Amino acid sequence: MPLGGIGEIGMNLALYGYGPAGNREWIAVDCGVSFAGPDFPGVDLIMPDTTFLESERHSLKGLIITHAHEDHYGAVLDLWPRLKVPVYATPFTAALLQAKREGEPGAAKVPVTIFNAGDRFDLGPFSIEAINVTHSIPEPVALAIRTPLGTVLHTGDWKIDETPALGDPTDEKRLREIGDEGVLALVCDSTNAMREGDSPSERDVNASLKEIIEQAEGRVAVTTFSSNVGRIRSVAEAAEAAGRQVLLMGRSMKRVADVSEELGYLRGLAPFVSEQDFGYLPKDKAVIVLTGSQGEPRAALARLSRDDHPTVALSQGDTVIFSSRSIPGNEKAIGDIKNGLIERGVIVIEDHDKLVHVSGHPRRNELRRMYDWIRPRIAVPAHGEPAHLRAHADLARELGVDQVVPLRNGKMVRLAPGEPTIVDEVPVGRFYKDGFLIGSAEEMGINERRRLSLAGHVAVMVEMDSKLELVVDPEVVAMGLPKRDEEGEGIVEALIDAAAGAVESIPRGRRKDLDVVREAVRRAVRGEANDAWGKKPAVTVFVTKR
Ligand SMILES: [Zn+2]
Ligand SMILES: [Zn+2]
């Protein structure tokens, strides 16, 4: 049963259960976040609602993290205190989680048991085997989850790349052997199920980056996800070949570099230069690797695009390479940054200009090969929006898979015994992280806040004397409303008149009920705003009697 990540790309959280209802043991795979975007003003992160999981906590044996992308591990620190479950991760994921925890004072101390690709461990009735795959981050794994009723292969995020920048290629030999043993169900990445062919290799990206950096005349800045250590290596190697030195910019970039250094992933590279020394480098001797590929306004790239950095600047003739894709929803912010750079004479190169990025997810030929290796009885398309899931399901049917299960968040499918059937459904929702707090949309006031962002707020103070007459004109404070109407009349003045008129229109005898006054004033003020402006703000009315 997925609680997140199916029907969307983001906040993955998959549950596997064994045993009858009431006596069922669980494991969880991944615990990720989604990013909020402009629909959720003020919200930092979105994560799966764990209410169901909390109710099953006593029978939850472990949480296994497939890799350290935010959509797979980004909610661990925030949600772990609700679950208090043993966590299992590869060394890179564990180290990055630890580094992140150190950057967040007060974050939970999460106990992590480390495993490596090739390892096996048991959690209750589940026997887990981690299998090496290639993706766009160090140490991603697929999981073979064995139970007395059959094996599920949960791929996590993966692709096939015979020449990755880091780590070994996807372990075809082991996956074939597991396929030979017999696999009940394949729960597989659908992200690129609509793209024909095979993904290009990271080696081709490396060659292309080399060429661009060699030919560039000014500084070159490359923006990518900080967790893409292979890409950082590719850029550093290309820089070295062109006789340039590398500066890393951005907090998360430095955090990942520290962890990677410790684990040996940057071995053999020239040391990075410091921001202080960077100023002394000639333009054609400098490469910057920096955060901000998604248009984040506080990230290093956004600051350079606004020329708002004390020691580092980009100018006419420099090049910025977007070695990344745009996460849906970020296009506008990214476009603004590109335009800002172009306006300042910077050359911008994106992945449709040159091969400066490849996705870490399998295209259709790679999916075909996975199905050929695993030969599952049941296919469960995962990690995708509805269109991706549908394309994947159609492909699985084409490849002759017996049963294709169109699963969605909150639906529990019984894979065995018998035919796969949806047997239960639990409410699924989202938690919102906002400032220091986490809660449902209701608890966090998200819907109200969205309304306020669209139509503002009006506070009205009505004061009556002992005879229930107005002492003075009502007081009105309007936030986020236009100042004047079409005729140039002040809107606040009109609202004051409307509030006073509403009080006076209530027969004196009925004004004793202050709730009646409050509601009449609220309606009148909303109505007046609508007449003047065409929109209804939120209105709060205070009524007092001397
Ligand atoms: Zn990933
Ligand atoms: Zn993912």
XYZ file of C-alpha atoms and ligand atoms in Angstrom:
548
model
C 0.000 0.000 0.000
C 1.498 3.309 -1.074
C 0.872 6.370 1.124
C 2.596 8.653 -1.377
C 4.377 8.653 -4.719
C 1.783 6.942 -6.929
C -0.229 9.343 -9.061
C 2.409 12.004 -8.420
C 6.170 12.362 -8.632
C 7.283 13.115 -5.100
C 6.837 12.110 -1.427
C 7.342 8.382 -1.909
C 6.230 6.153 0.942
C 5.418 2.513 0.185
C 4.200 -0.045 2.705
C 4.476 -3.796 2.420
C 2.421 -5.908 4.798
C 2.362 -9.628 5.528
C -0.304 -11.506 7.431
C -4.059 -11.189 7.969
C -5.721 -7.933 9.044
C -5.310 -7.531 12.794
C -2.100 -9.523 12.799
C -0.181 -7.895 10.010
C 3.481 -6.904 10.052
C 4.773 -4.045 7.956
C 7.875 -2.544 6.449
C 8.055 0.892 4.856
C 10.184 1.801 1.852
C 11.249 5.446 1.515
C 9.838 8.539 3.220
C 10.052 11.554 0.940
C 8.775 15.078 0.420
C 7.265 17.127 -2.385
C 7.950 20.808 -2.927
C 5.125 23.230 -2.330
C 5.217 25.802 -5.129
C 3.050 28.907 -5.428
C -0.241 27.061 -4.696
C 0.777 26.754 -1.052
C 1.872 30.213 0.092
C 4.410 30.001 2.901
C 4.590 26.196 2.931
C 8.132 24.813 2.775
C 7.510 21.117 2.157
C 4.709 18.613 1.654
C 4.911 15.100 3.066
C 2.686 12.035 3.282
C 0.100 11.856 6.056
C 1.349 9.115 8.383
C -1.811 8.788 10.511
C -2.418 5.221 9.303
C 1.205 4.237 9.798
C 1.225 5.687 13.312
C -1.764 3.481 14.171
C 0.231 0.461 12.932
C 3.485 1.534 14.529
C 3.681 -1.445 16.863
C 3.890 -3.797 13.877
C 6.157 -1.657 11.694
C 9.484 -3.484 11.525
C 11.624 -0.968 9.684
C 11.951 1.854 7.186
C 14.322 1.185 4.293
C 15.595 4.120 2.239
C 16.480 3.345 -1.394
C 18.489 6.556 -1.987
C 19.019 10.100 -0.720
C 16.825 12.079 -3.123
C 14.415 14.401 -1.334
C 11.376 12.590 -2.776
C 12.626 9.395 -1.077
C 14.293 10.491 2.154
C 13.382 14.169 2.666
C 10.701 13.525 5.319
C 12.694 11.120 7.494
C 13.909 13.710 10.021
C 10.468 15.308 10.354
C 8.308 12.168 10.467
C 10.588 9.784 12.337
C 9.530 11.065 15.791
C 5.960 9.955 14.943
C 7.103 6.465 13.933
C 10.259 5.749 15.959
C 11.108 2.870 13.669
C 14.559 1.453 12.863
C 15.869 3.001 9.632
C 18.046 1.180 7.082
C 20.160 3.012 4.498
C 23.353 2.804 2.436
C 26.444 4.697 3.748
C 25.986 7.754 1.510
C 22.295 8.125 2.409
C 23.058 7.654 6.112
C 25.884 10.218 6.021
C 23.778 12.767 4.184
C 20.936 12.298 6.679
C 23.397 12.832 9.513
C 24.830 15.986 7.863
C 21.311 17.304 7.350
C 20.467 16.624 10.989
C 23.517 18.587 12.121
C 22.252 21.514 10.049
C 18.846 21.454 11.767
C 19.160 22.126 15.491
C 16.678 20.026 17.428
C 16.184 17.458 14.654
C 15.593 13.900 15.849
C 18.525 11.533 16.314
C 17.455 8.834 13.912
C 19.075 5.427 14.489
C 20.283 4.171 11.110
C 21.522 0.677 10.321
C 23.835 0.741 7.331
C 23.674 -1.797 4.509
C 25.379 -2.027 1.133
C 24.182 -3.242 -2.243
C 24.442 -7.035 -2.149
C 23.544 -7.257 1.557
C 20.583 -9.183 2.936
C 18.741 -8.613 6.204
C 15.521 -9.834 7.803
C 12.716 -7.677 9.212
C 9.911 -9.789 10.692
C 8.572 -12.051 7.939
C 10.409 -10.065 5.245
C 13.830 -10.934 3.928
C 15.359 -7.948 2.150
C 18.115 -8.002 -0.452
C 19.601 -4.764 -1.769
C 20.622 -4.724 -5.429
C 22.869 -2.115 -7.015
C 21.254 0.100 -9.659
C 22.341 3.247 -11.477
C 20.568 6.550 -10.837
C 21.632 10.200 -10.494
C 23.008 9.959 -6.944
C 25.519 7.666 -5.210
C 24.435 4.265 -3.854
C 20.850 3.826 -5.028
C 19.427 0.329 -4.543
C 16.523 -1.778 -5.695
C 15.043 -4.131 -3.091
C 14.101 -7.759 -3.459
C 11.548 -8.292 -0.683
C 11.075 -11.990 -0.052
C 8.161 -13.433 1.907
C 6.792 -16.966 2.317
C 4.169 -16.022 -0.316
C 6.579 -14.731 -2.933
C 9.065 -12.043 -3.840
C 8.367 -8.404 -4.662
C 11.014 -6.497 -6.560
C 10.785 -2.809 -5.640
C 13.065 -1.008 -8.110
C 13.270 2.428 -6.500
C 14.606 4.981 -9.004
C 16.889 3.428 -11.587
C 18.173 3.463 -15.134
C 20.594 1.473 -17.232
C 23.933 3.138 -17.910
C 26.875 0.944 -18.898
C 29.262 3.855 -18.207
C 27.997 5.803 -15.174
C 30.140 8.606 -13.714
C 30.095 6.940 -10.297
C 29.509 3.446 -8.987
C 28.766 0.230 -10.861
C 26.148 -0.263 -13.565
C 22.730 -1.678 -12.665
C 23.338 -5.283 -11.545
C 21.804 -7.114 -14.480
C 23.282 -10.450 -13.473
C 21.713 -10.397 -10.001
C 18.380 -9.118 -11.301
C 18.256 -11.962 -13.853
C 19.010 -14.495 -11.110
C 16.175 -13.114 -9.013
C 13.954 -13.315 -12.079
C 14.995 -16.970 -12.479
C 13.947 -17.651 -8.860
C 10.482 -16.351 -9.755
C 9.062 -12.941 -8.877
C 5.496 -12.336 -7.772
C 5.384 -8.581 -8.413
C 7.544 -5.841 -9.912
C 6.943 -2.396 -8.405
C 8.761 -0.181 -10.857
C 9.692 3.435 -11.670
C 7.376 4.994 -14.322
C 8.934 8.482 -14.586
C 10.129 8.120 -18.191
C 7.643 5.463 -19.349
C 6.432 7.865 -22.052
C 9.895 8.248 -23.583
C 10.923 5.765 -26.281
C 14.459 4.424 -26.565
C 17.309 4.364 -24.055
C 18.699 7.123 -21.815
C 22.039 8.498 -22.960
C 24.985 7.649 -20.722
C 26.562 9.946 -18.170
C 29.773 9.489 -20.194
C 28.174 11.356 -23.117
C 27.214 14.201 -20.786
C 30.787 14.304 -19.536
C 32.124 14.591 -23.106
C 29.680 17.344 -23.929
C 30.521 19.326 -20.770
C 34.211 18.968 -21.594
C 33.684 20.446 -25.030
C 31.659 23.409 -23.758
C 34.136 24.215 -20.976
C 37.126 23.934 -23.327
C 35.584 26.327 -25.828
C 34.244 28.851 -23.338
C 36.035 32.189 -23.154
C 34.758 33.524 -19.833
C 33.829 31.864 -16.568
C 31.637 28.766 -16.718
C 29.003 28.098 -14.050
C 27.238 24.733 -13.968
C 24.076 24.308 -11.911
C 22.812 20.851 -10.979
C 21.242 18.992 -8.056
C 23.775 18.959 -5.238
C 23.180 15.224 -4.723
C 24.330 14.430 -8.271
C 27.876 13.683 -7.186
C 28.637 11.913 -10.471
C 27.774 15.099 -12.355
C 29.914 17.196 -9.997
C 32.784 14.806 -10.751
C 32.137 15.124 -14.485
C 32.303 18.911 -14.283
C 35.430 18.854 -12.117
C 37.160 16.501 -14.559
C 36.147 18.645 -17.514
C 37.429 21.736 -15.706
C 40.743 20.102 -14.952
C 41.164 19.028 -18.582
C 40.629 22.670 -19.598
C 43.141 23.941 -17.018
C 40.461 25.486 -14.828
C 39.851 25.405 -11.088
C 36.481 24.695 -9.479
C 34.507 26.626 -6.882
C 31.499 25.003 -5.178
C 28.706 27.363 -4.138
C 25.580 26.728 -2.089
C 25.067 25.213 1.345
C 23.716 21.865 0.187
C 26.449 21.604 -2.479
C 29.115 21.963 0.195
C 27.322 19.539 2.512
C 27.181 16.884 -0.204
C 30.814 17.550 -1.149
C 31.930 17.023 2.457
C 30.042 13.742 2.714
C 31.319 12.608 -0.713
C 34.886 13.516 0.179
C 34.634 11.446 3.355
C 33.290 8.434 1.465
C 35.938 8.745 -1.249
C 33.643 9.824 -4.091
C 35.815 12.834 -4.953
C 39.088 10.922 -4.885
C 41.604 11.998 -7.546
C 40.114 15.451 -8.134
C 42.085 18.658 -7.633
C 41.033 20.496 -4.438
C 38.182 23.008 -4.837
C 39.057 26.715 -4.523
C 37.628 28.949 -1.800
C 35.367 31.938 -2.441
C 38.175 34.240 -1.240
C 40.698 32.849 -3.740
C 38.157 32.703 -6.539
C 38.384 36.470 -7.052
C 42.063 36.133 -8.064
C 41.372 33.517 -10.766
C 41.406 34.791 -14.362
C 37.992 34.394 -16.009
C 39.156 31.610 -18.295
C 40.593 29.607 -15.414
C 37.360 29.365 -13.415
C 34.428 26.962 -13.200
C 31.647 27.277 -10.634
C 29.394 24.379 -9.631
C 26.383 25.743 -7.823
C 22.891 25.174 -6.464
C 19.766 26.858 -7.792
C 18.879 24.824 -10.895
C 15.203 24.929 -9.838
C 15.096 28.719 -9.596
C 15.157 28.762 -5.776
C 15.342 32.488 -4.971
C 17.871 32.167 -2.131
C 20.182 29.701 -3.887
C 23.611 30.629 -5.229
C 22.562 30.896 -8.891
C 19.683 33.279 -8.148
C 22.081 35.474 -6.188
C 24.576 35.547 -9.052
C 21.783 36.331 -11.528
C 20.885 39.382 -9.389
C 24.586 40.255 -8.916
C 23.961 39.995 -5.202
C 27.043 38.106 -3.961
C 29.938 39.767 -2.080
C 32.839 37.923 -3.740
C 31.626 36.060 -6.834
C 30.055 37.573 -9.945
C 29.142 36.619 -13.492
C 29.438 39.089 -16.343
C 29.211 39.579 -20.112
C 30.588 36.561 -22.007
C 30.417 34.095 -19.088
C 28.455 30.867 -19.560
C 25.831 29.237 -17.320
C 24.991 25.579 -17.983
C 21.708 24.174 -16.633
C 22.818 20.569 -16.087
C 19.398 19.601 -14.801
C 15.754 19.282 -15.704
C 12.984 21.567 -14.491
C 10.765 20.005 -11.871
C 7.166 20.740 -12.980
C 5.957 23.893 -11.253
C 9.391 25.545 -11.212
C 9.470 26.627 -14.869
C 8.532 30.245 -14.179
C 11.155 30.753 -11.461
C 13.819 29.103 -13.630
C 12.778 31.204 -16.633
C 13.131 34.389 -14.575
C 16.695 33.465 -13.652
C 17.620 32.583 -17.230
C 16.226 35.905 -18.412
C 18.107 37.777 -15.696
C 21.360 36.133 -16.826
C 20.725 36.703 -20.537
C 19.910 40.350 -19.845
C 23.380 40.689 -18.308
C 25.124 39.203 -21.357
C 25.611 35.703 -19.930
C 25.367 32.749 -22.349
C 22.800 30.203 -21.125
C 23.030 26.540 -22.205
C 20.193 24.118 -21.400
C 19.602 20.443 -22.031
C 17.823 21.043 -25.333
C 20.808 23.042 -26.656
C 23.492 20.451 -25.884
C 23.672 17.129 -24.037
C 24.307 18.681 -20.608
C 21.918 16.504 -18.619
C 20.469 13.003 -18.632
C 17.628 11.760 -16.508
C 18.244 9.077 -13.900
C 15.072 7.188 -14.827
C 14.469 4.374 -17.324
C 13.034 4.994 -20.774
C 10.900 2.364 -22.485
C 13.762 0.170 -23.779
C 15.250 0.063 -20.299
C 11.849 -0.884 -18.848
C 11.584 -3.654 -21.463
C 14.929 -5.031 -20.316
C 13.892 -4.925 -16.641
C 10.716 -6.878 -17.431
C 12.805 -9.333 -19.434
C 15.138 -9.882 -16.454
C 12.481 -10.089 -13.753
C 9.517 -11.706 -15.616
C 7.033 -10.832 -12.839
C 3.534 -12.293 -12.583
C 2.172 -8.894 -11.483
C 3.267 -5.396 -12.547
C 2.641 -2.410 -10.266
C 3.604 0.846 -12.016
C 4.908 3.322 -9.407
C 6.739 6.663 -9.151
C 4.709 8.625 -11.684
C 1.817 10.890 -12.488
C -1.298 9.218 -13.929
C -0.066 9.613 -17.528
C 3.271 7.955 -16.724
C 1.559 5.140 -14.814
C -0.814 4.521 -17.708
C 2.027 4.391 -20.269
C 3.923 1.982 -18.023
C 0.834 -0.215 -17.497
C 0.230 -0.416 -21.259
C 3.868 -1.342 -21.842
C 3.750 -4.063 -19.150
C 0.649 -5.566 -20.809
C 2.371 -5.428 -24.202
C 5.269 -7.331 -22.665
C 2.894 -10.095 -21.657
C 2.653 -9.527 -17.891
C -0.362 -11.487 -16.549
C -1.705 -8.887 -14.176
C -1.191 -5.140 -14.154
C -2.413 -3.426 -10.998
C -3.327 0.257 -11.313
C -2.527 1.200 -7.729
C -3.077 4.598 -6.100
C -2.075 6.149 -2.776
C -4.079 4.714 0.117
C -5.255 1.593 -1.725
C -4.154 -1.725 -0.304
C -3.640 -4.453 -2.865
C -3.301 -8.080 -1.846
C -0.649 -9.542 -4.152
C -0.910 -13.083 -2.757
C -2.468 -15.512 -2.172
C -4.885 -15.573 -5.103
C -5.386 -12.963 -7.786
C -4.273 -9.408 -6.950
C -7.225 -7.565 -5.414
C -7.740 -4.194 -3.778
C -8.717 -5.292 -0.261
C -8.737 -2.084 1.734
C -8.414 1.644 1.538
C -7.093 4.077 4.123
C -7.519 7.839 4.126
C -4.437 9.463 2.619
C -3.597 13.086 2.897
C -0.691 15.374 3.137
C 1.214 17.016 5.923
C 2.543 20.517 5.389
C 5.779 21.774 6.857
C 5.592 25.453 7.523
C 8.171 27.192 9.681
C 8.832 24.883 12.638
C 5.449 23.156 12.510
C 3.951 20.220 10.652
C 0.254 19.446 10.265
C -2.703 18.874 7.964
C -4.014 21.652 5.712
C -6.744 22.287 8.269
C -4.362 22.358 11.233
C -1.905 24.646 9.456
C -4.506 27.065 8.084
C -3.370 26.457 4.511
C -6.742 27.000 2.837
C -7.420 30.222 4.728
C -3.986 31.473 3.817
C -4.552 30.750 0.161
C -7.855 32.688 0.327
C -6.118 35.598 2.019
C -3.486 35.629 -0.715
C -6.252 36.009 -3.304
C -8.638 38.499 -1.688
C -7.073 40.007 1.438
C -8.586 40.626 4.844
C -10.723 43.348 6.466
C -11.033 43.899 10.226
C -14.012 45.948 11.451
C -14.481 47.363 14.952
C -18.051 48.346 15.935
C -18.587 50.140 19.246
C -22.120 50.789 20.634
C -23.223 52.729 23.712
C -25.672 51.551 26.381
C -28.586 52.644 24.159
C -27.213 50.425 21.364
C -26.339 53.399 19.178
C -22.987 53.684 17.423
C -20.553 55.674 19.588
C -18.356 56.563 16.613
C -18.089 55.395 13.017
C -16.922 51.760 12.814
C -13.169 51.403 12.455
C -11.920 49.469 9.404
C -8.463 48.094 8.667
C -8.044 46.534 5.207
C -5.028 44.417 4.235
C -4.346 43.413 0.651
C -7.291 45.343 -0.855
C -7.068 48.013 -3.560
C -7.106 51.547 -2.170
C -9.660 53.069 -4.577
C -12.582 51.939 -6.740
C -13.137 52.740 -10.423
C -14.488 56.203 -9.626
C -11.472 56.964 -7.452
C -13.478 56.698 -4.213
C -11.639 55.283 -1.206
C -12.630 51.663 -0.554
C -12.039 51.813 3.206
C -14.416 54.805 3.457
C -17.074 52.865 1.538
C -16.604 49.899 3.896
C -17.012 52.174 6.941
C -20.280 53.512 5.499
C -21.492 49.993 4.751
C -20.703 48.852 8.306
C -22.460 51.846 9.876
C -25.466 51.413 7.565
C -25.712 47.751 8.518
C -25.872 48.562 12.237
C -28.419 51.316 11.728
C -30.664 49.105 9.597
C -31.059 46.630 12.481
C -34.074 47.504 14.678
C -32.782 48.762 18.047
C -34.379 45.887 19.950
C -32.478 43.273 17.979
C -29.081 44.941 18.406
C -28.929 43.451 21.913
C -27.825 40.252 20.241
C -24.246 41.176 19.337
C -23.963 38.131 17.062
C -26.757 39.529 14.894
C -24.846 42.815 14.610
C -21.593 41.029 13.857
C -23.084 38.913 11.072
C -24.986 41.858 9.513
C -21.817 43.973 9.444
C -19.758 41.110 8.020
C -22.216 40.567 5.165
C -22.521 44.276 4.428
C -18.743 44.784 4.316
C -18.184 41.747 2.068
C -21.020 42.895 -0.202
C -19.650 46.431 -0.415
C -16.141 45.156 -1.232
C -17.654 42.970 -3.938
C -19.552 45.938 -5.429
C -16.466 48.151 -5.419
C -13.857 45.595 -6.431
C -15.526 42.417 -7.691
C -13.987 40.224 -4.962
C -14.980 39.199 -1.437
C -12.218 39.516 1.169
C -12.213 37.647 4.468
C -13.891 39.917 7.048
C -13.498 39.820 10.840
C -15.902 41.927 12.907
C -15.552 42.881 16.587
C -18.636 44.294 18.313
C -18.496 45.853 21.777
C -21.142 47.502 23.945
C -20.327 50.020 26.671
Zn 15.767 9.561 -7.265
Zn 12.325 9.623 -7.066
